[in-house]
Every structure is written in C-alpha cells, then in structure tokens.
mmCIF file of C-alpha atoms in Angstrom:
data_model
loop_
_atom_site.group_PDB
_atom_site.id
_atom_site.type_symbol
_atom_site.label_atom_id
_atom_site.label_comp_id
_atom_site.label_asym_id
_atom_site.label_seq_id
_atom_site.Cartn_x
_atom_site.Cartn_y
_atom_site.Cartn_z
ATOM 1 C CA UNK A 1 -11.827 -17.396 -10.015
ATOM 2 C CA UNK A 2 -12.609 -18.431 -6.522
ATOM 3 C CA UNK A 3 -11.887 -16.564 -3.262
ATOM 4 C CA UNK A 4 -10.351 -17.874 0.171
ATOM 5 C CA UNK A 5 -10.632 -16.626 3.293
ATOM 6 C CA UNK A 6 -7.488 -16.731 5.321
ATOM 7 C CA UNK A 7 -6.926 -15.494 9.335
ATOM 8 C CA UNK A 8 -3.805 -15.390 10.658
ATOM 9 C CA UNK A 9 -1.654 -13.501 13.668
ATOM 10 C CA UNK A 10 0.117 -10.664 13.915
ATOM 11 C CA UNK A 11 1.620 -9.587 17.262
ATOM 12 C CA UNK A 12 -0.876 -11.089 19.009
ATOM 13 C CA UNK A 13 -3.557 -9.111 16.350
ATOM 14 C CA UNK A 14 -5.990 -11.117 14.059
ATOM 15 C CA UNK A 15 -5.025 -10.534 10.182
ATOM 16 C CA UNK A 16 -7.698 -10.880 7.825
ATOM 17 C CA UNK A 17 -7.490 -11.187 4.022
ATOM 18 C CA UNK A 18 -8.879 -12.469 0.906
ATOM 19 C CA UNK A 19 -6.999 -14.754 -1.496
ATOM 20 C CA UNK A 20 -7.965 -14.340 -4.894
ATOM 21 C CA UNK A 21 -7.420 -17.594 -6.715
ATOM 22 C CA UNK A 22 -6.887 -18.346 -10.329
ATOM 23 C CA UNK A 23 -10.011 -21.183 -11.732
ATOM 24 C CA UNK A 24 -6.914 -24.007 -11.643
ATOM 25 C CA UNK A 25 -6.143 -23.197 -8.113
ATOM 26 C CA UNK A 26 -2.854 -22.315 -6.294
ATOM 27 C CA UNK A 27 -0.340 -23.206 -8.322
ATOM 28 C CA UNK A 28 3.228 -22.462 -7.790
ATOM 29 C CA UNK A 29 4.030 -18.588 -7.752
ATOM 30 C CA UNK A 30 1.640 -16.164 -5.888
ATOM 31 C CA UNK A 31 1.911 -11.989 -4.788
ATOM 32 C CA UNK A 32 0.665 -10.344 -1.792
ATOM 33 C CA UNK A 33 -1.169 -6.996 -2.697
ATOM 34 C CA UNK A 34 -0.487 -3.427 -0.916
ATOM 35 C CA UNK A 35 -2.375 -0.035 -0.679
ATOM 36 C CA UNK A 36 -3.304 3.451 -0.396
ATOM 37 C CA UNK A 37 -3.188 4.444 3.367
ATOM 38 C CA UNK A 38 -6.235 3.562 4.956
ATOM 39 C CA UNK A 39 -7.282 1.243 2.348
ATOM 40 C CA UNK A 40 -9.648 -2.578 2.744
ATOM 41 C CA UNK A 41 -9.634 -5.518 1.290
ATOM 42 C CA UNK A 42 -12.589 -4.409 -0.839
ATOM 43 C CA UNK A 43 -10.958 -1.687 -2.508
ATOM 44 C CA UNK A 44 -8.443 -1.324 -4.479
ATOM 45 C CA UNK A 45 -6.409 -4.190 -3.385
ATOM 46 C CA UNK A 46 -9.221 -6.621 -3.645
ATOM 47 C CA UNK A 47 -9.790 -5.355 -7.374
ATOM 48 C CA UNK A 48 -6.043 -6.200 -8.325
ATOM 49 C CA UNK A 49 -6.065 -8.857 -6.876
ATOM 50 C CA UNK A 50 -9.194 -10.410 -8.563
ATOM 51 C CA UNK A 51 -7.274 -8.861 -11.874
ATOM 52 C CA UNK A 52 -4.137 -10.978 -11.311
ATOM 53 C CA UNK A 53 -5.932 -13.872 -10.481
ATOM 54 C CA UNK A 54 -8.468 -14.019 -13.642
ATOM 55 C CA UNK A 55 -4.989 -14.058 -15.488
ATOM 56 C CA UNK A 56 -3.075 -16.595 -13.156
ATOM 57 C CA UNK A 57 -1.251 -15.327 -10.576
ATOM 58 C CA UNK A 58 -2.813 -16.625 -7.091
ATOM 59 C CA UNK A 59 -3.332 -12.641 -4.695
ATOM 60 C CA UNK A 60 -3.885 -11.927 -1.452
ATOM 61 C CA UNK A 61 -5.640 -9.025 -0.714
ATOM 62 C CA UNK A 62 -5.418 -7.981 3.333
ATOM 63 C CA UNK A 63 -7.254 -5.572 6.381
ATOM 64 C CA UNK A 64 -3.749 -4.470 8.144
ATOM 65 C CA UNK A 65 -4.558 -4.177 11.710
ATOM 66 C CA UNK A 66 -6.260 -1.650 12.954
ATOM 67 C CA UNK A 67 -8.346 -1.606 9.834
ATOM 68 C CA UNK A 68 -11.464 -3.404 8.613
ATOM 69 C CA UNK A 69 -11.631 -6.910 9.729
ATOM 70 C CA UNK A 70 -8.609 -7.325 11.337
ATOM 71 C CA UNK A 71 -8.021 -6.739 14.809
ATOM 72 C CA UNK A 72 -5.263 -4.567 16.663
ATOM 73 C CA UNK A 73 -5.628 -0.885 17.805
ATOM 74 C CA UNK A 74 -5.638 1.916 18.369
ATOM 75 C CA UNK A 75 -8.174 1.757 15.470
ATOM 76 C CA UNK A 76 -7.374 3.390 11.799
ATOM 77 C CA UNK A 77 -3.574 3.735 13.065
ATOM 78 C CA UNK A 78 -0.962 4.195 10.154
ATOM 79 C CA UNK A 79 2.306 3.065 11.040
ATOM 80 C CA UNK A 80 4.600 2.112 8.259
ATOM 81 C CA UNK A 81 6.379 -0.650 10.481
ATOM 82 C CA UNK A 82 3.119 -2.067 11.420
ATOM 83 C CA UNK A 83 1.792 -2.465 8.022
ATOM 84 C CA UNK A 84 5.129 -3.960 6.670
ATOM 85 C CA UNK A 85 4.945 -6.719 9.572
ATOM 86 C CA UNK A 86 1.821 -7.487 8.465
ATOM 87 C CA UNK A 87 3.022 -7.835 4.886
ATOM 88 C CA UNK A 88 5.832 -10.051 6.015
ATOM 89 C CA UNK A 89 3.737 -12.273 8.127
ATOM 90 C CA UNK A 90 1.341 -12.637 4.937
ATOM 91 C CA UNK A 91 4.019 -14.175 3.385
ATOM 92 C CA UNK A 92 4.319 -16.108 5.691
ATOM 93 C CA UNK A 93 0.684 -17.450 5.269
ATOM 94 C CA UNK A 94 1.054 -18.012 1.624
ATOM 95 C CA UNK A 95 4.146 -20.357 1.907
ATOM 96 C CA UNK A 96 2.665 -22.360 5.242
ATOM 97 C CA UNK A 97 -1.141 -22.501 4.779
ATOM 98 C CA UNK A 98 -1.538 -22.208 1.095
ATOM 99 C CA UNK A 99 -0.934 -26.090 -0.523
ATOM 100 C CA UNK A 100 -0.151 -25.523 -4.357
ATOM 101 C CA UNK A 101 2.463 -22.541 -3.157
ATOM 102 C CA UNK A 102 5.921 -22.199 -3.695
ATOM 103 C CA UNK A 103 7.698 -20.106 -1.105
ATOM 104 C CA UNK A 104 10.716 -20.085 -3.709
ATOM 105 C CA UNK A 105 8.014 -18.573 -5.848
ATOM 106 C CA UNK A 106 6.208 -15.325 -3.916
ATOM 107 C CA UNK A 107 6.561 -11.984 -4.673
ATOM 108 C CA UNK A 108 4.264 -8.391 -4.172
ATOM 109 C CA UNK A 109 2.144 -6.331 -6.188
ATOM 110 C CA UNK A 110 1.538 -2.903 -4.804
ATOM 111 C CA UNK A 111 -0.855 0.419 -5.727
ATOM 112 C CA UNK A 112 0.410 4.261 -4.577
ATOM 113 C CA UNK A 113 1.701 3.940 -0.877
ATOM 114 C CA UNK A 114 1.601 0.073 -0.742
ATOM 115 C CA UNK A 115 4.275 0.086 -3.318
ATOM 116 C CA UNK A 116 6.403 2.161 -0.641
ATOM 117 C CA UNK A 117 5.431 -0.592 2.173
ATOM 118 C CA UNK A 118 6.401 -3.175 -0.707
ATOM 119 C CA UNK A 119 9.240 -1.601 -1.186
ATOM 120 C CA UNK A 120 10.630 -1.479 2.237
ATOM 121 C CA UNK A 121 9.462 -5.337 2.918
ATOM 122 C CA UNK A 122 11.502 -6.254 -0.633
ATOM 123 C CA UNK A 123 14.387 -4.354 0.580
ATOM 124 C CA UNK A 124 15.421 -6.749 3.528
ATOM 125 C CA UNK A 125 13.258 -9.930 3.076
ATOM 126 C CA UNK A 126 14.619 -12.436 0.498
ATOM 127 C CA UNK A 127 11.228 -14.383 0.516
ATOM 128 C CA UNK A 128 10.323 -11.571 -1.971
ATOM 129 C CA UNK A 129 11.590 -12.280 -5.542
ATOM 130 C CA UNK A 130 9.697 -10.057 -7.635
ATOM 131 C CA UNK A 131 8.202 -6.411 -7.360
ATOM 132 C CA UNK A 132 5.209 -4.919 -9.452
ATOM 133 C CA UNK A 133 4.301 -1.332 -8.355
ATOM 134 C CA UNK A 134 1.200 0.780 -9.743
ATOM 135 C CA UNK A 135 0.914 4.702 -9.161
ATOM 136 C CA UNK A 136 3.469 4.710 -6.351
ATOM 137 C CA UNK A 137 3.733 7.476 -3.776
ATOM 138 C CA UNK A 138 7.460 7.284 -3.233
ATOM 139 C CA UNK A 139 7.519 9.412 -0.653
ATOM 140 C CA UNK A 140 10.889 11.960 -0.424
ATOM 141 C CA UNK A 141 10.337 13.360 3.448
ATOM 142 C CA UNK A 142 13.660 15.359 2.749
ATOM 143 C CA UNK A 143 12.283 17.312 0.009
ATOM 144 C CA UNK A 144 8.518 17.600 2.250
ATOM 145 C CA UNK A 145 10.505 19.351 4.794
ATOM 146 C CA UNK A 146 12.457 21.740 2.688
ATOM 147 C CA UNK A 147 9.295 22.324 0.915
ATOM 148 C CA UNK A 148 7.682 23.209 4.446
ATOM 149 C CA UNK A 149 9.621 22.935 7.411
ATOM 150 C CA UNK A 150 7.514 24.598 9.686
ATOM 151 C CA UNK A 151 4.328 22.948 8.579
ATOM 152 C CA UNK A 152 5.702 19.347 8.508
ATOM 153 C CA UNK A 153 6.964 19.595 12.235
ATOM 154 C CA UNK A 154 4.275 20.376 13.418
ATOM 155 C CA UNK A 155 2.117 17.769 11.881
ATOM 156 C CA UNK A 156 4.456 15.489 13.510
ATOM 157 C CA UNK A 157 4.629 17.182 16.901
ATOM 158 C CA UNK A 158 0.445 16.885 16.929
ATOM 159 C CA UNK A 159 1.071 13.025 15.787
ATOM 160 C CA UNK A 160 3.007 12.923 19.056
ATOM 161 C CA UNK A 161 0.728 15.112 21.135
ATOM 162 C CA UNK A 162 -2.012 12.629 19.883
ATOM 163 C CA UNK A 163 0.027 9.136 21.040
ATOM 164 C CA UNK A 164 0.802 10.930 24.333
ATOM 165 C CA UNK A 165 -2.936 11.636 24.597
ATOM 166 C CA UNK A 166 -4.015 8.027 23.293
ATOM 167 C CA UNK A 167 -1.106 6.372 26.757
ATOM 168 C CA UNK A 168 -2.763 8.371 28.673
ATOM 169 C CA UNK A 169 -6.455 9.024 28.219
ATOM 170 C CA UNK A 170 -7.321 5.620 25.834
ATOM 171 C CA UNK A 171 -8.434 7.892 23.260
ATOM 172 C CA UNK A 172 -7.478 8.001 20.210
ATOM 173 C CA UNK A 173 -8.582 11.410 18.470
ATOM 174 C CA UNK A 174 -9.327 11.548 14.973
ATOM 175 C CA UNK A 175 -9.356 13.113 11.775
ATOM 176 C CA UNK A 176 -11.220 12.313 8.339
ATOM 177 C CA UNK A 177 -8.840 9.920 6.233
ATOM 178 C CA UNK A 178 -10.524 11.787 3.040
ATOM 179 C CA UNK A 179 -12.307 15.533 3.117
ATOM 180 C CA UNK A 180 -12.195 18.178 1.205
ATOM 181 C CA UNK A 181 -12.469 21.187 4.456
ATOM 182 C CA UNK A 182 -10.876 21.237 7.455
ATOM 183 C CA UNK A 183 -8.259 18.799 8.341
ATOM 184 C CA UNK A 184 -8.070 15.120 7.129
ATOM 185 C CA UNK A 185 -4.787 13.145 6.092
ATOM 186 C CA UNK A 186 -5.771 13.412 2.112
ATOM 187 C CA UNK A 187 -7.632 16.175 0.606
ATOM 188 C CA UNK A 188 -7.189 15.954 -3.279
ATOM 189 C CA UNK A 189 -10.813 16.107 -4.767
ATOM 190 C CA UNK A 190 -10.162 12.702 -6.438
ATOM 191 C CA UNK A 191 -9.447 10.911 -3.216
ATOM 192 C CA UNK A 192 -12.262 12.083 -1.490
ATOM 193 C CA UNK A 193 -14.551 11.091 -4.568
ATOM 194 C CA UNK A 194 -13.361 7.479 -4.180
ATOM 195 C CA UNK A 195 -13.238 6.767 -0.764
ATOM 196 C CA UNK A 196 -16.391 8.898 0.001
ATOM 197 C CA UNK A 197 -18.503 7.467 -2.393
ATOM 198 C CA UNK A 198 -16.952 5.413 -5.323
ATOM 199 C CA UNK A 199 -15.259 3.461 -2.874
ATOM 200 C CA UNK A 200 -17.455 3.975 0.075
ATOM 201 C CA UNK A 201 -17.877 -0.227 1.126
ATOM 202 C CA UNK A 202 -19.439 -1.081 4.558
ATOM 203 C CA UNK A 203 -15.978 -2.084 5.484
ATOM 204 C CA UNK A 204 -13.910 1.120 5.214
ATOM 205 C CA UNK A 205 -14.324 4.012 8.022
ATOM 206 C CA UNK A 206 -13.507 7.288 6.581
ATOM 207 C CA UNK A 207 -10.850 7.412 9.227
ATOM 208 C CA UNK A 208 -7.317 8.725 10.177
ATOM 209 C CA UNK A 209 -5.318 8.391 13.689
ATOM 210 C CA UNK A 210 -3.909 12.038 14.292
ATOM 211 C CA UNK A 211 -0.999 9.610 16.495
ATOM 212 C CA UNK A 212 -0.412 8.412 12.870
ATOM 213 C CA UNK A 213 1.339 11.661 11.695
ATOM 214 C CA UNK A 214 4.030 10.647 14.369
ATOM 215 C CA UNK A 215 5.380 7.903 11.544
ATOM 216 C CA UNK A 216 3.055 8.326 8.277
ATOM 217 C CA UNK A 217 5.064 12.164 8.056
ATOM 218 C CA UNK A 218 8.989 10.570 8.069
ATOM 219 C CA UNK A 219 8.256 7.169 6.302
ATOM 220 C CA UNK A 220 10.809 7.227 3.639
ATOM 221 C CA UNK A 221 10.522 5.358 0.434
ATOM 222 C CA UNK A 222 13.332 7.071 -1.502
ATOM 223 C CA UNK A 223 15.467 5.017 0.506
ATOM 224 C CA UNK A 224 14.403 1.631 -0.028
ATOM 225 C CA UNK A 225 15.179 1.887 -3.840
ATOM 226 C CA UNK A 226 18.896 1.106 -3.528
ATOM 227 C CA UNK A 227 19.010 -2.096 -1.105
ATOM 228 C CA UNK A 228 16.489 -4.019 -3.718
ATOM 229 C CA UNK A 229 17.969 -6.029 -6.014
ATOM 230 C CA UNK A 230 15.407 -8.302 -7.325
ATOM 231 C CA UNK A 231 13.476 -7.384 -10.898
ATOM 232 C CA UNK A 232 10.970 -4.259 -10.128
ATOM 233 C CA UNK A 233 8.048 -3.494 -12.836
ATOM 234 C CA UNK A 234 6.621 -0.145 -12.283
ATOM 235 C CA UNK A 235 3.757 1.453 -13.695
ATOM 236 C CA UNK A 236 2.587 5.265 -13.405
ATOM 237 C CA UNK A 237 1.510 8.430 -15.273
ATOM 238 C CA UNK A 238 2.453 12.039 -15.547
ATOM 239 C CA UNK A 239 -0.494 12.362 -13.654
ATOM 240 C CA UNK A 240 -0.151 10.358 -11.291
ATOM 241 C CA UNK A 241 1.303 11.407 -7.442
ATOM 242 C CA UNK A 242 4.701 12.689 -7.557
ATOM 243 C CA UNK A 243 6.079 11.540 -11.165
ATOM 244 C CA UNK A 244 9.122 12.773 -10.569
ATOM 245 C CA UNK A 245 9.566 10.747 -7.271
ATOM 246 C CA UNK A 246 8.649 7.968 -9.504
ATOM 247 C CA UNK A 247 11.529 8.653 -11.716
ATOM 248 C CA UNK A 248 13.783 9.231 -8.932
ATOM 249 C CA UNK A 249 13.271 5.719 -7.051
ATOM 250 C CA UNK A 250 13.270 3.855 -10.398
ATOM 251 C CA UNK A 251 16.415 5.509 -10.872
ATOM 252 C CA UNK A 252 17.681 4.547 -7.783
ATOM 253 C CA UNK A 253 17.070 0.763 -8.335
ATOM 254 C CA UNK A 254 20.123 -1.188 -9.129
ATOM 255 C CA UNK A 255 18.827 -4.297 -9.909
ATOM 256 C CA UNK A 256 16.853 -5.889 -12.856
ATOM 257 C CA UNK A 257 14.037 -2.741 -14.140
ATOM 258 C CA UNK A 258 11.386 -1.382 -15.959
ATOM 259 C CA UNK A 259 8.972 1.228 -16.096
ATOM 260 C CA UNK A 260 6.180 1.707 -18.321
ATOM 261 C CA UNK A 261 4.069 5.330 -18.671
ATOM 262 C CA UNK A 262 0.193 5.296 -18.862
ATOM 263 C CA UNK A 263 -2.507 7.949 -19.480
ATOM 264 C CA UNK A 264 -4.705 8.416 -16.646
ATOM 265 C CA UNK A 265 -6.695 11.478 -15.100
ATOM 266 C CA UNK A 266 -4.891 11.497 -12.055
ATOM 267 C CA UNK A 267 -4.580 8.692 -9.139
ATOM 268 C CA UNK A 268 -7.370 7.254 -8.532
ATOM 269 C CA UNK A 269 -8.640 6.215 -11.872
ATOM 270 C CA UNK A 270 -5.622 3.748 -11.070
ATOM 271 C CA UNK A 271 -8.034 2.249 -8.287
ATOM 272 C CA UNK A 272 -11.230 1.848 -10.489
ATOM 273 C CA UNK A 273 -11.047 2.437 -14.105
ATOM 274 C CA UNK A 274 -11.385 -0.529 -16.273
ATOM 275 C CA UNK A 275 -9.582 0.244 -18.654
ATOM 276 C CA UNK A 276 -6.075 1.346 -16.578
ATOM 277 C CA UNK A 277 -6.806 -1.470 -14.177
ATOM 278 C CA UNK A 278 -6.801 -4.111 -17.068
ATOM 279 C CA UNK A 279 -3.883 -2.418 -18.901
ATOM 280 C CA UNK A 280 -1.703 -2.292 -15.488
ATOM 281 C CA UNK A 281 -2.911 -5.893 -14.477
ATOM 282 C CA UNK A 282 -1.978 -6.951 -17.877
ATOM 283 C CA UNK A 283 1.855 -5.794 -17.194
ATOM 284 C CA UNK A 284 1.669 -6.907 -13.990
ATOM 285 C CA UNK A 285 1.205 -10.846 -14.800
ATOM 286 C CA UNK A 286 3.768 -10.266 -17.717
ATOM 287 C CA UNK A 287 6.178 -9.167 -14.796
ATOM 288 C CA UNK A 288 5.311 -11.761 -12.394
ATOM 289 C CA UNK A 289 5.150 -14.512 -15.002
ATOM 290 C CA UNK A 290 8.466 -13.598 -16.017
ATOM 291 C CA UNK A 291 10.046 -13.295 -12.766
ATOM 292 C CA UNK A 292 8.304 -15.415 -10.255
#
C-alpha cells in the first residue's frame, strides 16, 4: 500500500489529505473518507482508509479546514456546510489530479458523523455513486429539542454569543472537544479515552469552537435519507450512537440498501479495534466493489 500526499483549495483555504493507495495503484473506482467531529487524517479516517486500500479500493483520508494541516479559521470550527464543501471539492481532486481515476467511478465511505456529512454531500451531488457508512450519528435535532428544549437553545444561543464575540474581538473561545468535567462538545467516557490518549496524535488539538454550537446543534441528518438514491451499505451496533436513528434513516432511504448489525462495546471500538475495523472494512469493499 503506498500513501500520497495531495493539497488542494478550498475557499481560498489549503486542504490537506492523505490518499491511501492500493499496491497496483489508482485504478478506476476510489472513496473519499469522513469523520467524527473534530477528527485528523491520522485517526480514524486514516485507519479506514489504509483498510480499504490493502483490499483495493484507492481512499482519501482529509484535515477539513480549520483542523490539522489544513488551513482556514477560526481554528477547530465545526460547521457542517464547511466540512461538506470540503468533501465535494475532494472529489474534485480525485477525478482531476488522480491519473488511474474514474470520476464515473467515486463514491464515500464514512465513520459516526462523517456518514451524516456523507450523507448530505450524496444527497445533491451526482459525482457520488455509492455510500458506505460505519457507526453513524444520524443526528434527529427535532427529537434533541423535544428531548430538551431549554437546554438545546441555549447551547445554540452561546454558539452565537461566541461568533458575535469571534467578528468582533478575533477570538475565538474554546471548549475541550473531549472531557469528562465541565463543558466540552463530547463527554462519553469512551470518547474521551480515544481522543485523549488512544488517539492522542501530534496532529489533533483536543479542541472545540463554542461558535460551532451555532450549526453543529441544528445539522440534520434525518433529512438527507430521502433525496439519496444511489446504493447505501450501512454498518452499526446496538451499541453504537443512536441505533434507533440508525434504523430510522436506513428506513428512510429509498434507493438500493442494506444494513448489517455488529457486536461492539460501544463507538469507538469502531475507530480502533481490529477486529470491527477489519470486519466493517471487509463489507465496505464488498459494497464499493459492487457498486462503484
């Protein structure tokens, strides 16, 4: 398997990713890989994409802006449109810069939120032909806010307090992306374990742009399900985040579908377990090889 570099622009931004090729090179089909919030190259995305391409399909792995290598700012900034550009204007560098590719022939690969920025990228670009989607967080905003209304407006008042304070001032105040006390934008014991210390790579700042909450809070995924109509693989667990959200957007798809059920621990294990990684990579290429 060899690894190539690739730079390209983004509004103006630097993009930075790692393609992950197979040993015979790019040939014909390839996937762009999405993650967790916050998320590098070097973490989980890197290590499906390396898992795709030791069984043929040709990855790319990428630092959205505002994260890792890549430039933009304000720094560690979640915004769902953002990260979907980015996405789109990956594709972009795998049917241009990429000889061996087919841009008849690309499709995405996704792991818990990714698969909701997949989702929303599949849903009104036709470069994307095929869909694989581990551990999804399929995000239902409708149901957070009737689960806690007061609660979730004000996370997204502060998320506009903080961009009105970031215009103004430069500053962009943050949180911890992962921590158990206090405030931070995840704070499940196994997320914290992996991206404060499993996951802990010189690349990744344990950080999370209060302005974020302004967009990460409302981003919809539910709602993506019904406008894609090319063949989705998904893979999760009754462990995973929100099963039943799972069920719901599979449910929701109209097109060409299937959804397999694994044994896991809980989310993460999806990021760095051998044994789930394999098994998910291994339906993954089936998918792709099937589809793409």
């Amino acid at each position: 398997m060899m690894i190539q570099r690739m730079v390209f622009s983004v509004g103006g931004d630097s993009v930075v990713g790692d393609l992950h090729l197979p040993d015979e090179g790019a040939t014909g089909s390839a996937v762009v890989v999405a993650g967790p919030m916050t998320s590098v190259k070097e973490q989980v995305t890197g290590v499906y994409a390396a898992a795709l391409a030791a069984r043929g399909i040709a990855a790319l792995a990428i630092d959205h802006r505002t994260y890792g290598q890549s430039g933009g700012a304000p720094q560690n900034y979640e915004n769902w449109r953002w990260k979907v550009e980015d996405l789109a204007a990956a594709l972009d560098a795998l049917a241009v810069d990429v000889p061996g590719i087919d841009p008849n022939r690309l499709g995405a690969a996704a792991i818990c939120l990714g698969c909701g920025y997949a989702a929303t990228l599949a849903a009104g670009d036709a470069r994307i032909r095929s869909l694989g989607l581990v551990a999804g967080y399929y995000r239902d905003p409708k149901a957070m806010r009737a689960n806690d209304p007061e609660g979730f407006g004000a996370r997204v008042a502060q998320g506009r307090q903080a961009r009105s304070h970031y215009e103004s001032t430069g500053e962009v105040l943050t949180i911890p992306a992962a921590a158990l006390e206090g405030d931070a934008a995840m704070q499940t014991a196994d997320t914290v374990d992996y991206y404060t210390r499993r996951a802990a790579v010189p690349n990744y700042r344990n950080a999370f742009a209060i302005m974020s909450r302004e967009y990460f809070l409302p981003f919809d995924v539910q709602i993506a399900a019904p406008r894609i109509q090319v063949p989705v693989h998904m893979v999760h667990s009754d462990m995973a985040l929100s099963p039943n959200w799972a069920q719901a957007f599979y449910d929701a798809l109209p097109g060409p579908k299937s959804l397999e059920w694994l044994i896991s621990r809980g989310q993460t294990d999806f990021y760095d377990d051998a044994d789930l990684i394999s098994a998910s990579a291994d339906q993954l290429t089936h998918h792709f090889k099937a589809t793409l």
